[in-house]
């Protein structure tokens, strides 16, 4: 039977440890409990002292104090491994009760997941930030419970801009090009960092599509890779930025991490960035500013949003116990604590409003202000996962010397339509 999943555009976040913590015997388990739930989560820390395991150990301990009849065993996996681990367990008929991962559509299409209304109280469901919760909806049911989110904003090196005689960050493409020219003339190695390499090209590409008034899908969820606005964005990048030497030499081979590293070294003056870049830039001694993304004629009306999803599998039949745990997970204090710890954005309105009103979180206000209008990847589509791989492999070719954005985007569109029709 053909299943089609429509909805707003939606994705994942953060780097992880290279070690599976649970393999070291460090799973959090209760010593008692009539039912034991298995939870698999993504690592957001970058060293043992910042591991996500600390958060989950404490949260599970607090939950089990209130629910001694429910034990929760958690395994923490690096971002590059967690989705594959869950997929292998599901395939083997050993699905966890819950998994916090980057996608949910394939499992929802196969009727393996509980929906939000089977798990969460009405107040808990209503508390999700709408732009994010809608991205977790397929066929009018929410199967992906947003766990945490991030947006992209425009980062700039204040010192380098000042040395080039630039008083404020650019608001339009023309201003961006003019500033890049001035920065180049002042001796800056890379005025604008353009990462269209295979690590996360889908985020930078979507930023530019949105700034042109385009995007990956239309308002009914159909793919629009070859929309005129998208083609125009990459033609402008190719002709006005890359060809004029105002970006890194080979965007198609430049990963996000490469661009971030160069920004922290003071070699890149401007780029679109994720919240995790803030701490790295501070540690590198960079005096940076943040602003909305420049747009074609004015500041971009939207930016890329990324979310990770909490999913609950039906296989073990522990709906009541899963429900109790997830309603606890999504209490304001718990959502806020995790977002604070990892410079990420809360996915509930109650935690969002608390963070936006707290001066101690001023460093993430620019990201917060973008969240409610952010456009997320179309993760509600089963076809999205293969399309991400295609984007990472091909989108950089739009801006290379001799590249043809129209041809590349039309080829991606044809593949997207064929893949969508096959799901």
CSV table of C-alpha atoms in Angstrom, one decimal:
chain,number,residue,atom,x,y,z
A,1,UNK,CA,0.0,0.0,0.0
A,2,UNK,CA,1.3,3.4,-0.9
A,3,UNK,CA,1.7,5.8,2.1
A,4,UNK,CA,2.3,9.5,1.6
A,5,UNK,CA,3.4,11.7,4.5
A,6,UNK,CA,2.7,15.4,4.2
A,7,UNK,CA,3.5,18.2,6.6
A,8,UNK,CA,5.8,21.2,7.2
A,9,UNK,CA,9.5,20.9,6.7
A,10,UNK,CA,11.6,19.5,9.6
A,11,UNK,CA,15.7,17.3,11.2
A,12,UNK,CA,19.4,16.8,13.8
A,13,UNK,CA,21.8,18.3,16.1
A,14,UNK,CA,25.0,18.2,18.1
A,15,UNK,CA,28.1,16.1,18.0
A,16,UNK,CA,28.5,13.1,20.3
A,17,UNK,CA,31.1,11.1,22.1
A,18,UNK,CA,32.8,8.4,20.1
A,19,UNK,CA,32.0,5.8,22.8
A,20,UNK,CA,28.7,4.1,23.6
A,21,UNK,CA,28.3,4.8,27.2
A,22,UNK,CA,26.0,1.8,27.9
A,23,UNK,CA,28.7,-0.5,26.6
A,24,UNK,CA,30.8,0.5,29.5
A,25,UNK,CA,28.2,-0.7,31.9
A,26,UNK,CA,27.0,2.8,32.7
A,27,UNK,CA,23.3,2.4,31.9
A,28,UNK,CA,20.9,4.0,34.4
A,29,UNK,CA,18.7,1.3,35.9
A,30,UNK,CA,16.3,1.1,38.8
A,31,UNK,CA,16.9,-1.7,41.2
A,32,UNK,CA,13.2,-2.3,41.6
A,33,UNK,CA,10.2,-1.9,39.4
A,34,UNK,CA,7.4,-4.1,38.1
A,35,UNK,CA,8.0,-2.9,34.5
A,36,UNK,CA,11.3,-1.9,33.0
A,37,UNK,CA,11.4,0.5,30.1
A,38,UNK,CA,14.2,0.6,27.6
A,39,UNK,CA,15.2,4.1,26.5
A,40,UNK,CA,17.8,5.0,23.8
A,41,UNK,CA,19.0,8.6,23.5
A,42,UNK,CA,21.5,10.7,21.6
A,43,UNK,CA,24.7,12.0,23.1
A,44,UNK,CA,24.9,15.8,23.1
A,45,UNK,CA,28.1,16.3,25.1
A,46,UNK,CA,31.6,16.5,23.7
A,47,UNK,CA,33.4,15.0,26.7
A,48,UNK,CA,32.7,12.8,29.7
A,49,UNK,CA,32.0,15.7,32.0
A,50,UNK,CA,29.3,17.0,29.7
A,51,UNK,CA,27.7,13.7,28.7
A,52,UNK,CA,24.0,13.6,28.3
A,53,UNK,CA,24.1,10.6,30.6
A,54,UNK,CA,24.3,12.9,33.7
A,55,UNK,CA,21.0,14.5,32.7
A,56,UNK,CA,19.2,11.2,32.1
A,57,UNK,CA,20.6,9.6,35.3
A,58,UNK,CA,19.3,12.4,37.4
A,59,UNK,CA,15.9,12.7,35.6
A,60,UNK,CA,15.3,8.9,35.8
A,61,UNK,CA,16.2,8.9,39.5
A,62,UNK,CA,13.6,11.6,40.2
A,63,UNK,CA,11.0,9.8,38.1
A,64,UNK,CA,11.6,6.5,39.8
A,65,UNK,CA,11.3,8.1,43.2
A,66,UNK,CA,7.7,9.1,42.2
A,67,UNK,CA,7.1,5.8,40.3
A,68,UNK,CA,8.8,3.0,42.1
A,69,UNK,CA,6.9,0.4,40.0
A,70,UNK,CA,8.5,1.6,36.7
A,71,UNK,CA,12.2,1.1,36.1
A,72,UNK,CA,13.9,2.9,33.2
A,73,UNK,CA,17.1,1.7,31.6
A,74,UNK,CA,18.9,4.2,29.3
A,75,UNK,CA,21.6,3.7,26.7
A,76,UNK,CA,23.4,6.8,25.3
A,77,UNK,CA,24.8,6.6,21.8
A,78,UNK,CA,26.7,9.2,19.6
A,79,UNK,CA,24.7,11.0,17.0
A,80,UNK,CA,26.4,9.1,14.2
A,81,UNK,CA,25.4,5.8,15.7
A,82,UNK,CA,22.0,6.2,17.4
A,83,UNK,CA,19.7,6.0,14.5
A,84,UNK,CA,21.5,2.9,13.1
A,85,UNK,CA,21.4,1.2,16.5
A,86,UNK,CA,17.6,1.8,16.8
A,87,UNK,CA,17.0,0.6,13.2
A,88,UNK,CA,19.0,-2.6,13.9
A,89,UNK,CA,17.0,-3.3,17.1
A,90,UNK,CA,13.7,-2.7,15.4
A,91,UNK,CA,14.6,-5.0,12.5
A,92,UNK,CA,15.6,-7.7,14.9
A,93,UNK,CA,12.3,-7.5,16.7
A,94,UNK,CA,13.9,-5.9,19.8
A,95,UNK,CA,12.6,-2.3,19.6
A,96,UNK,CA,13.2,-0.1,22.7
A,97,UNK,CA,10.2,1.3,24.4
A,98,UNK,CA,11.5,4.8,23.6
A,99,UNK,CA,14.2,6.3,21.3
A,100,UNK,CA,15.3,9.9,20.9
A,101,UNK,CA,16.5,10.0,17.3
A,102,UNK,CA,16.6,12.1,14.1
A,103,UNK,CA,13.6,10.7,12.3
A,104,UNK,CA,10.3,8.9,12.8
A,105,UNK,CA,8.5,8.7,9.4
A,106,UNK,CA,9.5,5.2,8.4
A,107,UNK,CA,8.5,3.7,11.8
A,108,UNK,CA,5.2,5.6,11.7
A,109,UNK,CA,4.4,4.4,8.2
A,110,UNK,CA,4.8,0.8,9.4
A,111,UNK,CA,2.5,1.4,12.4
A,112,UNK,CA,5.3,0.8,15.0
A,113,UNK,CA,4.8,4.0,17.0
A,114,UNK,CA,2.3,5.3,19.6
A,115,UNK,CA,1.0,8.7,18.7
A,116,UNK,CA,1.2,11.7,20.9
A,117,UNK,CA,-2.5,11.6,21.9
A,118,UNK,CA,-2.0,8.0,23.1
A,119,UNK,CA,0.8,9.1,25.4
A,120,UNK,CA,0.7,12.7,26.5
A,121,UNK,CA,-1.9,14.7,28.5
A,122,UNK,CA,-3.8,17.4,26.6
A,123,UNK,CA,-1.9,20.2,28.3
A,124,UNK,CA,1.5,18.5,27.5
A,125,UNK,CA,0.5,18.2,23.8
A,126,UNK,CA,-0.7,21.8,23.6
A,127,UNK,CA,2.6,23.0,25.2
A,128,UNK,CA,4.8,22.1,22.2
A,129,UNK,CA,6.0,25.0,20.1
A,130,UNK,CA,3.7,24.8,17.1
A,131,UNK,CA,6.3,25.0,14.3
A,132,UNK,CA,8.2,22.1,15.8
A,133,UNK,CA,5.3,19.9,16.8
A,134,UNK,CA,3.7,20.2,13.3
A,135,UNK,CA,6.9,18.8,11.8
A,136,UNK,CA,6.4,15.7,13.9
A,137,UNK,CA,3.0,15.1,12.3
A,138,UNK,CA,2.3,12.6,9.6
A,139,UNK,CA,-1.1,11.9,8.2
A,140,UNK,CA,-2.6,14.3,10.7
A,141,UNK,CA,-1.2,12.4,13.7
A,142,UNK,CA,1.8,13.4,15.7
A,143,UNK,CA,4.3,10.5,16.0
A,144,UNK,CA,7.4,12.5,16.5
A,145,UNK,CA,7.5,14.2,19.9
A,146,UNK,CA,10.0,17.1,19.6
A,147,UNK,CA,12.7,16.7,22.2
A,148,UNK,CA,15.1,19.6,21.5
A,149,UNK,CA,15.6,22.1,18.7
A,150,UNK,CA,18.0,24.6,17.2
A,151,UNK,CA,17.9,27.3,14.5
A,152,UNK,CA,20.5,28.9,12.4
A,153,UNK,CA,21.6,32.6,12.6
A,154,UNK,CA,24.1,34.8,11.0
A,155,UNK,CA,27.5,34.9,12.9
A,156,UNK,CA,30.0,37.6,12.2
A,157,UNK,CA,33.5,38.5,13.5
A,158,UNK,CA,33.1,42.0,14.9
A,159,UNK,CA,36.8,42.8,14.8
A,160,UNK,CA,37.2,41.8,11.2
A,161,UNK,CA,34.1,43.8,10.1
A,162,UNK,CA,35.4,46.8,12.0
A,163,UNK,CA,38.8,46.6,10.4
A,164,UNK,CA,37.1,46.5,7.0
A,165,UNK,CA,35.0,49.6,7.8
A,166,UNK,CA,31.7,47.8,8.3
A,167,UNK,CA,29.5,49.1,11.1
A,168,UNK,CA,26.7,46.6,11.1
A,169,UNK,CA,26.0,43.1,9.7
A,170,UNK,CA,24.4,42.8,6.3
A,171,UNK,CA,20.6,42.5,5.9
A,172,UNK,CA,20.5,41.7,2.2
A,173,UNK,CA,22.4,39.7,-0.4
A,174,UNK,CA,23.7,42.9,-2.0
A,175,UNK,CA,25.0,44.1,1.4
A,176,UNK,CA,26.5,40.7,2.1
A,177,UNK,CA,28.4,40.8,-1.2
A,178,UNK,CA,29.6,44.4,-0.6
A,179,UNK,CA,30.8,43.5,2.9
A,180,UNK,CA,32.6,40.4,1.6
A,181,UNK,CA,34.4,42.5,-1.0
A,182,UNK,CA,35.5,45.0,1.7
A,183,UNK,CA,36.6,42.2,3.9
A,184,UNK,CA,38.6,40.6,1.1
A,185,UNK,CA,40.3,43.9,0.4
A,186,UNK,CA,41.2,44.3,4.1
A,187,UNK,CA,43.1,41.0,4.0
A,188,UNK,CA,40.5,38.5,5.3
A,189,UNK,CA,41.2,35.0,3.9
A,190,UNK,CA,37.5,33.9,3.7
A,191,UNK,CA,34.8,36.7,3.9
A,192,UNK,CA,31.9,34.2,3.9
A,193,UNK,CA,32.1,30.5,5.0
A,194,UNK,CA,29.9,28.4,2.6
A,195,UNK,CA,29.8,24.7,3.8
A,196,UNK,CA,28.1,22.7,1.1
A,197,UNK,CA,30.1,19.6,1.8
A,198,UNK,CA,28.6,16.2,2.7
A,199,UNK,CA,28.5,16.7,6.5
A,200,UNK,CA,25.4,18.9,6.6
A,201,UNK,CA,24.9,20.5,3.3
A,202,UNK,CA,21.1,20.3,3.7
A,203,UNK,CA,21.1,23.0,6.4
A,204,UNK,CA,23.2,25.6,4.5
A,205,UNK,CA,21.2,24.9,1.3
A,206,UNK,CA,17.9,25.4,3.0
A,207,UNK,CA,19.1,28.7,4.6
A,208,UNK,CA,19.8,30.0,1.1
A,209,UNK,CA,16.5,28.7,-0.3
A,210,UNK,CA,14.6,30.4,2.5
A,211,UNK,CA,16.4,33.7,2.1
A,212,UNK,CA,15.2,33.7,-1.5
A,213,UNK,CA,11.6,32.9,-0.6
A,214,UNK,CA,11.9,29.2,-1.5
A,215,UNK,CA,12.3,26.0,0.4
A,216,UNK,CA,12.3,22.2,0.1
A,217,UNK,CA,8.5,21.9,0.0
A,218,UNK,CA,5.4,23.9,-0.6
A,219,UNK,CA,2.5,24.5,1.8
A,220,UNK,CA,0.9,21.1,1.0
A,221,UNK,CA,4.1,19.2,1.5
A,222,UNK,CA,5.2,18.5,-2.1
A,223,UNK,CA,8.9,18.8,-2.9
A,224,UNK,CA,10.0,22.0,-4.6
A,225,UNK,CA,13.7,21.6,-5.0
A,226,UNK,CA,13.7,23.2,-8.5
A,227,UNK,CA,11.5,26.1,-7.6
A,228,UNK,CA,12.6,29.4,-9.4
A,229,UNK,CA,13.5,31.0,-6.1
A,230,UNK,CA,15.8,28.1,-5.2
A,231,UNK,CA,17.5,28.2,-8.6
A,232,UNK,CA,18.0,32.0,-8.3
A,233,UNK,CA,19.6,31.6,-4.9
A,234,UNK,CA,22.3,29.2,-6.1
A,235,UNK,CA,22.9,31.1,-9.3
A,236,UNK,CA,23.6,34.2,-7.2
A,237,UNK,CA,25.9,32.3,-4.9
A,238,UNK,CA,27.8,30.9,-7.8
A,239,UNK,CA,28.2,34.2,-9.7
A,240,UNK,CA,28.4,36.8,-7.0
A,241,UNK,CA,30.2,35.0,-4.1
A,242,UNK,CA,32.0,31.8,-5.2
A,243,UNK,CA,33.2,33.0,-8.6
A,244,UNK,CA,34.5,36.3,-7.1
A,245,UNK,CA,36.6,34.5,-4.5
A,246,UNK,CA,34.4,35.7,-1.6
A,247,UNK,CA,33.9,32.3,0.0
A,248,UNK,CA,36.1,29.2,0.8
A,249,UNK,CA,37.7,27.8,-2.4
A,250,UNK,CA,35.6,24.7,-2.7
A,251,UNK,CA,32.2,24.8,-1.0
A,252,UNK,CA,31.3,21.3,-2.2
A,253,UNK,CA,34.2,19.9,-0.2
A,254,UNK,CA,33.8,22.1,2.8
A,255,UNK,CA,31.9,20.6,5.8
A,256,UNK,CA,30.2,22.6,8.5
A,257,UNK,CA,32.9,21.6,11.0
A,258,UNK,CA,35.6,23.0,8.6
A,259,UNK,CA,33.8,26.3,8.4
A,260,UNK,CA,33.3,26.5,12.1
A,261,UNK,CA,36.9,25.7,12.8
A,262,UNK,CA,38.0,28.5,10.4
A,263,UNK,CA,35.7,31.0,12.1
A,264,UNK,CA,37.1,30.1,15.5
A,265,UNK,CA,40.6,30.6,14.0
A,266,UNK,CA,39.6,34.1,12.7
A,267,UNK,CA,39.9,33.1,9.1
A,268,UNK,CA,36.2,33.3,8.2
A,269,UNK,CA,34.4,36.6,8.9
A,270,UNK,CA,30.8,35.6,8.3
A,271,UNK,CA,28.8,32.4,8.2
A,272,UNK,CA,25.4,30.8,9.2
A,273,UNK,CA,25.8,29.0,12.5
A,274,UNK,CA,24.3,26.7,15.0
A,275,UNK,CA,24.1,27.5,18.8
A,276,UNK,CA,27.0,25.3,19.6
A,277,UNK,CA,29.3,27.7,17.7
A,278,UNK,CA,28.9,30.3,20.4
A,279,UNK,CA,30.9,28.5,23.1
A,280,UNK,CA,33.6,27.4,20.6
A,281,UNK,CA,34.0,31.0,19.4
A,282,UNK,CA,34.2,32.3,23.0
A,283,UNK,CA,36.8,29.7,23.8
A,284,UNK,CA,38.7,30.8,20.7
A,285,UNK,CA,38.7,34.4,21.8
A,286,UNK,CA,36.5,35.6,18.9
A,287,UNK,CA,34.4,38.7,19.6
A,288,UNK,CA,31.3,37.8,17.5
A,289,UNK,CA,27.9,39.1,16.9
A,290,UNK,CA,24.7,37.4,15.7
A,291,UNK,CA,21.8,38.6,13.5
A,292,UNK,CA,19.0,37.2,11.3
A,293,UNK,CA,20.1,35.7,8.0
A,294,UNK,CA,20.4,38.2,5.1
A,295,UNK,CA,17.7,37.8,2.5
A,296,UNK,CA,17.4,38.7,-1.2
A,297,UNK,CA,15.8,42.1,-0.6
A,298,UNK,CA,15.5,42.2,3.2
A,299,UNK,CA,16.4,40.1,6.2
A,300,UNK,CA,15.2,36.5,5.6
A,301,UNK,CA,11.7,35.8,6.9
A,302,UNK,CA,12.7,32.4,8.1
A,303,UNK,CA,15.7,30.3,8.9
A,304,UNK,CA,16.4,26.6,9.1
A,305,UNK,CA,15.1,24.8,12.2
A,306,UNK,CA,16.3,21.4,13.3
A,307,UNK,CA,14.7,19.0,15.8
A,308,UNK,CA,15.3,15.6,17.3
A,309,UNK,CA,12.4,13.4,18.1
A,310,UNK,CA,11.3,11.2,21.0
A,311,UNK,CA,9.5,8.2,19.6
A,312,UNK,CA,7.6,5.5,21.5
A,313,UNK,CA,7.4,2.0,20.1
A,314,UNK,CA,4.4,-0.3,20.4
A,315,UNK,CA,6.3,-3.6,20.4
A,316,UNK,CA,6.6,-4.2,24.1
A,317,UNK,CA,3.1,-2.9,24.9
A,318,UNK,CA,4.1,-0.6,27.8
A,319,UNK,CA,1.9,2.3,26.8
A,320,UNK,CA,0.8,3.3,30.3
A,321,UNK,CA,4.3,3.3,31.7
A,322,UNK,CA,5.8,5.1,28.7
A,323,UNK,CA,3.0,7.7,29.1
A,324,UNK,CA,3.9,8.3,32.7
A,325,UNK,CA,7.6,8.7,31.9
A,326,UNK,CA,7.1,11.0,28.9
A,327,UNK,CA,4.7,13.3,30.7
A,328,UNK,CA,7.4,13.6,33.4
A,329,UNK,CA,10.1,14.3,30.7
A,330,UNK,CA,8.1,17.1,29.2
A,331,UNK,CA,7.6,19.0,32.5
A,332,UNK,CA,8.9,22.6,32.1
A,333,UNK,CA,11.8,22.2,34.5
A,334,UNK,CA,13.1,19.1,32.8
A,335,UNK,CA,12.8,20.6,29.3
A,336,UNK,CA,14.5,23.8,30.4
A,337,UNK,CA,17.3,22.1,32.2
A,338,UNK,CA,18.3,20.1,29.1
A,339,UNK,CA,18.2,23.1,26.8
A,340,UNK,CA,20.2,25.2,29.2
A,341,UNK,CA,22.9,22.5,29.6
A,342,UNK,CA,23.6,22.2,25.9
A,343,UNK,CA,22.8,25.6,24.5
A,344,UNK,CA,19.8,24.3,22.6
A,345,UNK,CA,16.3,25.5,22.3
A,346,UNK,CA,13.3,24.2,24.4
A,347,UNK,CA,10.5,22.7,22.4
A,348,UNK,CA,7.7,23.6,24.8
A,349,UNK,CA,6.1,27.1,25.1
A,350,UNK,CA,6.3,27.1,28.9
A,351,UNK,CA,10.1,26.5,28.8
A,352,UNK,CA,10.5,28.8,25.8
A,353,UNK,CA,8.9,31.7,27.5
A,354,UNK,CA,10.9,31.1,30.7
A,355,UNK,CA,14.2,31.2,28.8
A,356,UNK,CA,13.2,34.2,26.7
A,357,UNK,CA,12.3,36.2,29.9
A,358,UNK,CA,15.5,35.3,31.7
A,359,UNK,CA,18.5,37.7,31.1
A,360,UNK,CA,20.9,34.9,31.9
A,361,UNK,CA,19.9,33.2,28.6
A,362,UNK,CA,20.4,36.3,26.5
A,363,UNK,CA,23.0,34.5,24.5
A,364,UNK,CA,20.4,32.3,22.9
A,365,UNK,CA,17.7,34.9,22.4
A,366,UNK,CA,18.6,35.4,18.7
A,367,UNK,CA,18.1,31.7,18.1
A,368,UNK,CA,14.9,31.6,20.2
A,369,UNK,CA,13.4,34.5,18.3
A,370,UNK,CA,13.8,32.5,15.0
A,371,UNK,CA,12.2,29.2,16.3
A,372,UNK,CA,8.5,30.0,16.0
A,373,UNK,CA,8.9,30.9,12.3
A,374,UNK,CA,11.6,28.4,11.5
A,375,UNK,CA,11.2,25.9,8.6
A,376,UNK,CA,12.1,22.4,9.5
A,377,UNK,CA,13.2,19.6,7.2
A,378,UNK,CA,10.3,17.4,5.8
A,379,UNK,CA,11.0,14.5,8.1
A,380,UNK,CA,7.4,13.5,8.0
A,381,UNK,CA,8.2,12.0,4.6
A,382,UNK,CA,9.6,8.5,4.4
A,383,UNK,CA,11.4,9.7,1.3
A,384,UNK,CA,13.3,12.4,3.2
A,385,UNK,CA,16.2,10.2,4.5
A,386,UNK,CA,17.3,9.1,1.0
A,387,UNK,CA,16.9,12.7,-0.3
A,388,UNK,CA,19.2,14.0,2.4
A,389,UNK,CA,21.9,11.7,1.1
A,390,UNK,CA,21.3,13.0,-2.4
A,391,UNK,CA,21.4,16.6,-1.3
A,392,UNK,CA,24.7,16.1,0.6
A,393,UNK,CA,26.3,14.5,-2.5
A,394,UNK,CA,25.0,16.9,-5.2
A,395,UNK,CA,24.0,20.4,-3.9
A,396,UNK,CA,27.6,21.6,-3.7
A,397,UNK,CA,27.8,21.2,-7.5
A,398,UNK,CA,25.4,24.1,-8.0
A,399,UNK,CA,28.0,26.7,-7.1
A,400,UNK,CA,31.2,25.2,-8.5
A,401,UNK,CA,32.9,26.7,-11.5
A,402,UNK,CA,30.7,25.8,-14.5
A,403,UNK,CA,27.9,24.5,-12.2
A,404,UNK,CA,24.4,24.6,-13.4
A,405,UNK,CA,22.0,25.1,-10.5
A,406,UNK,CA,18.9,24.6,-12.6
A,407,UNK,CA,20.1,21.2,-14.0
A,408,UNK,CA,21.2,20.0,-10.6
A,409,UNK,CA,18.0,21.0,-8.8
A,410,UNK,CA,15.8,19.6,-11.5
A,411,UNK,CA,17.6,16.3,-11.3
A,412,UNK,CA,17.2,16.3,-7.5
A,413,UNK,CA,13.5,17.1,-8.0
A,414,UNK,CA,13.0,14.2,-10.4
A,415,UNK,CA,14.6,11.8,-7.9
A,416,UNK,CA,12.5,13.2,-5.0
A,417,UNK,CA,9.3,12.7,-6.9
A,418,UNK,CA,10.2,9.2,-7.9
A,419,UNK,CA,11.3,8.3,-4.3
A,420,UNK,CA,8.2,9.8,-2.8
A,421,UNK,CA,5.9,7.9,-5.2
A,422,UNK,CA,7.7,4.7,-4.3
A,423,UNK,CA,7.1,5.0,-0.6
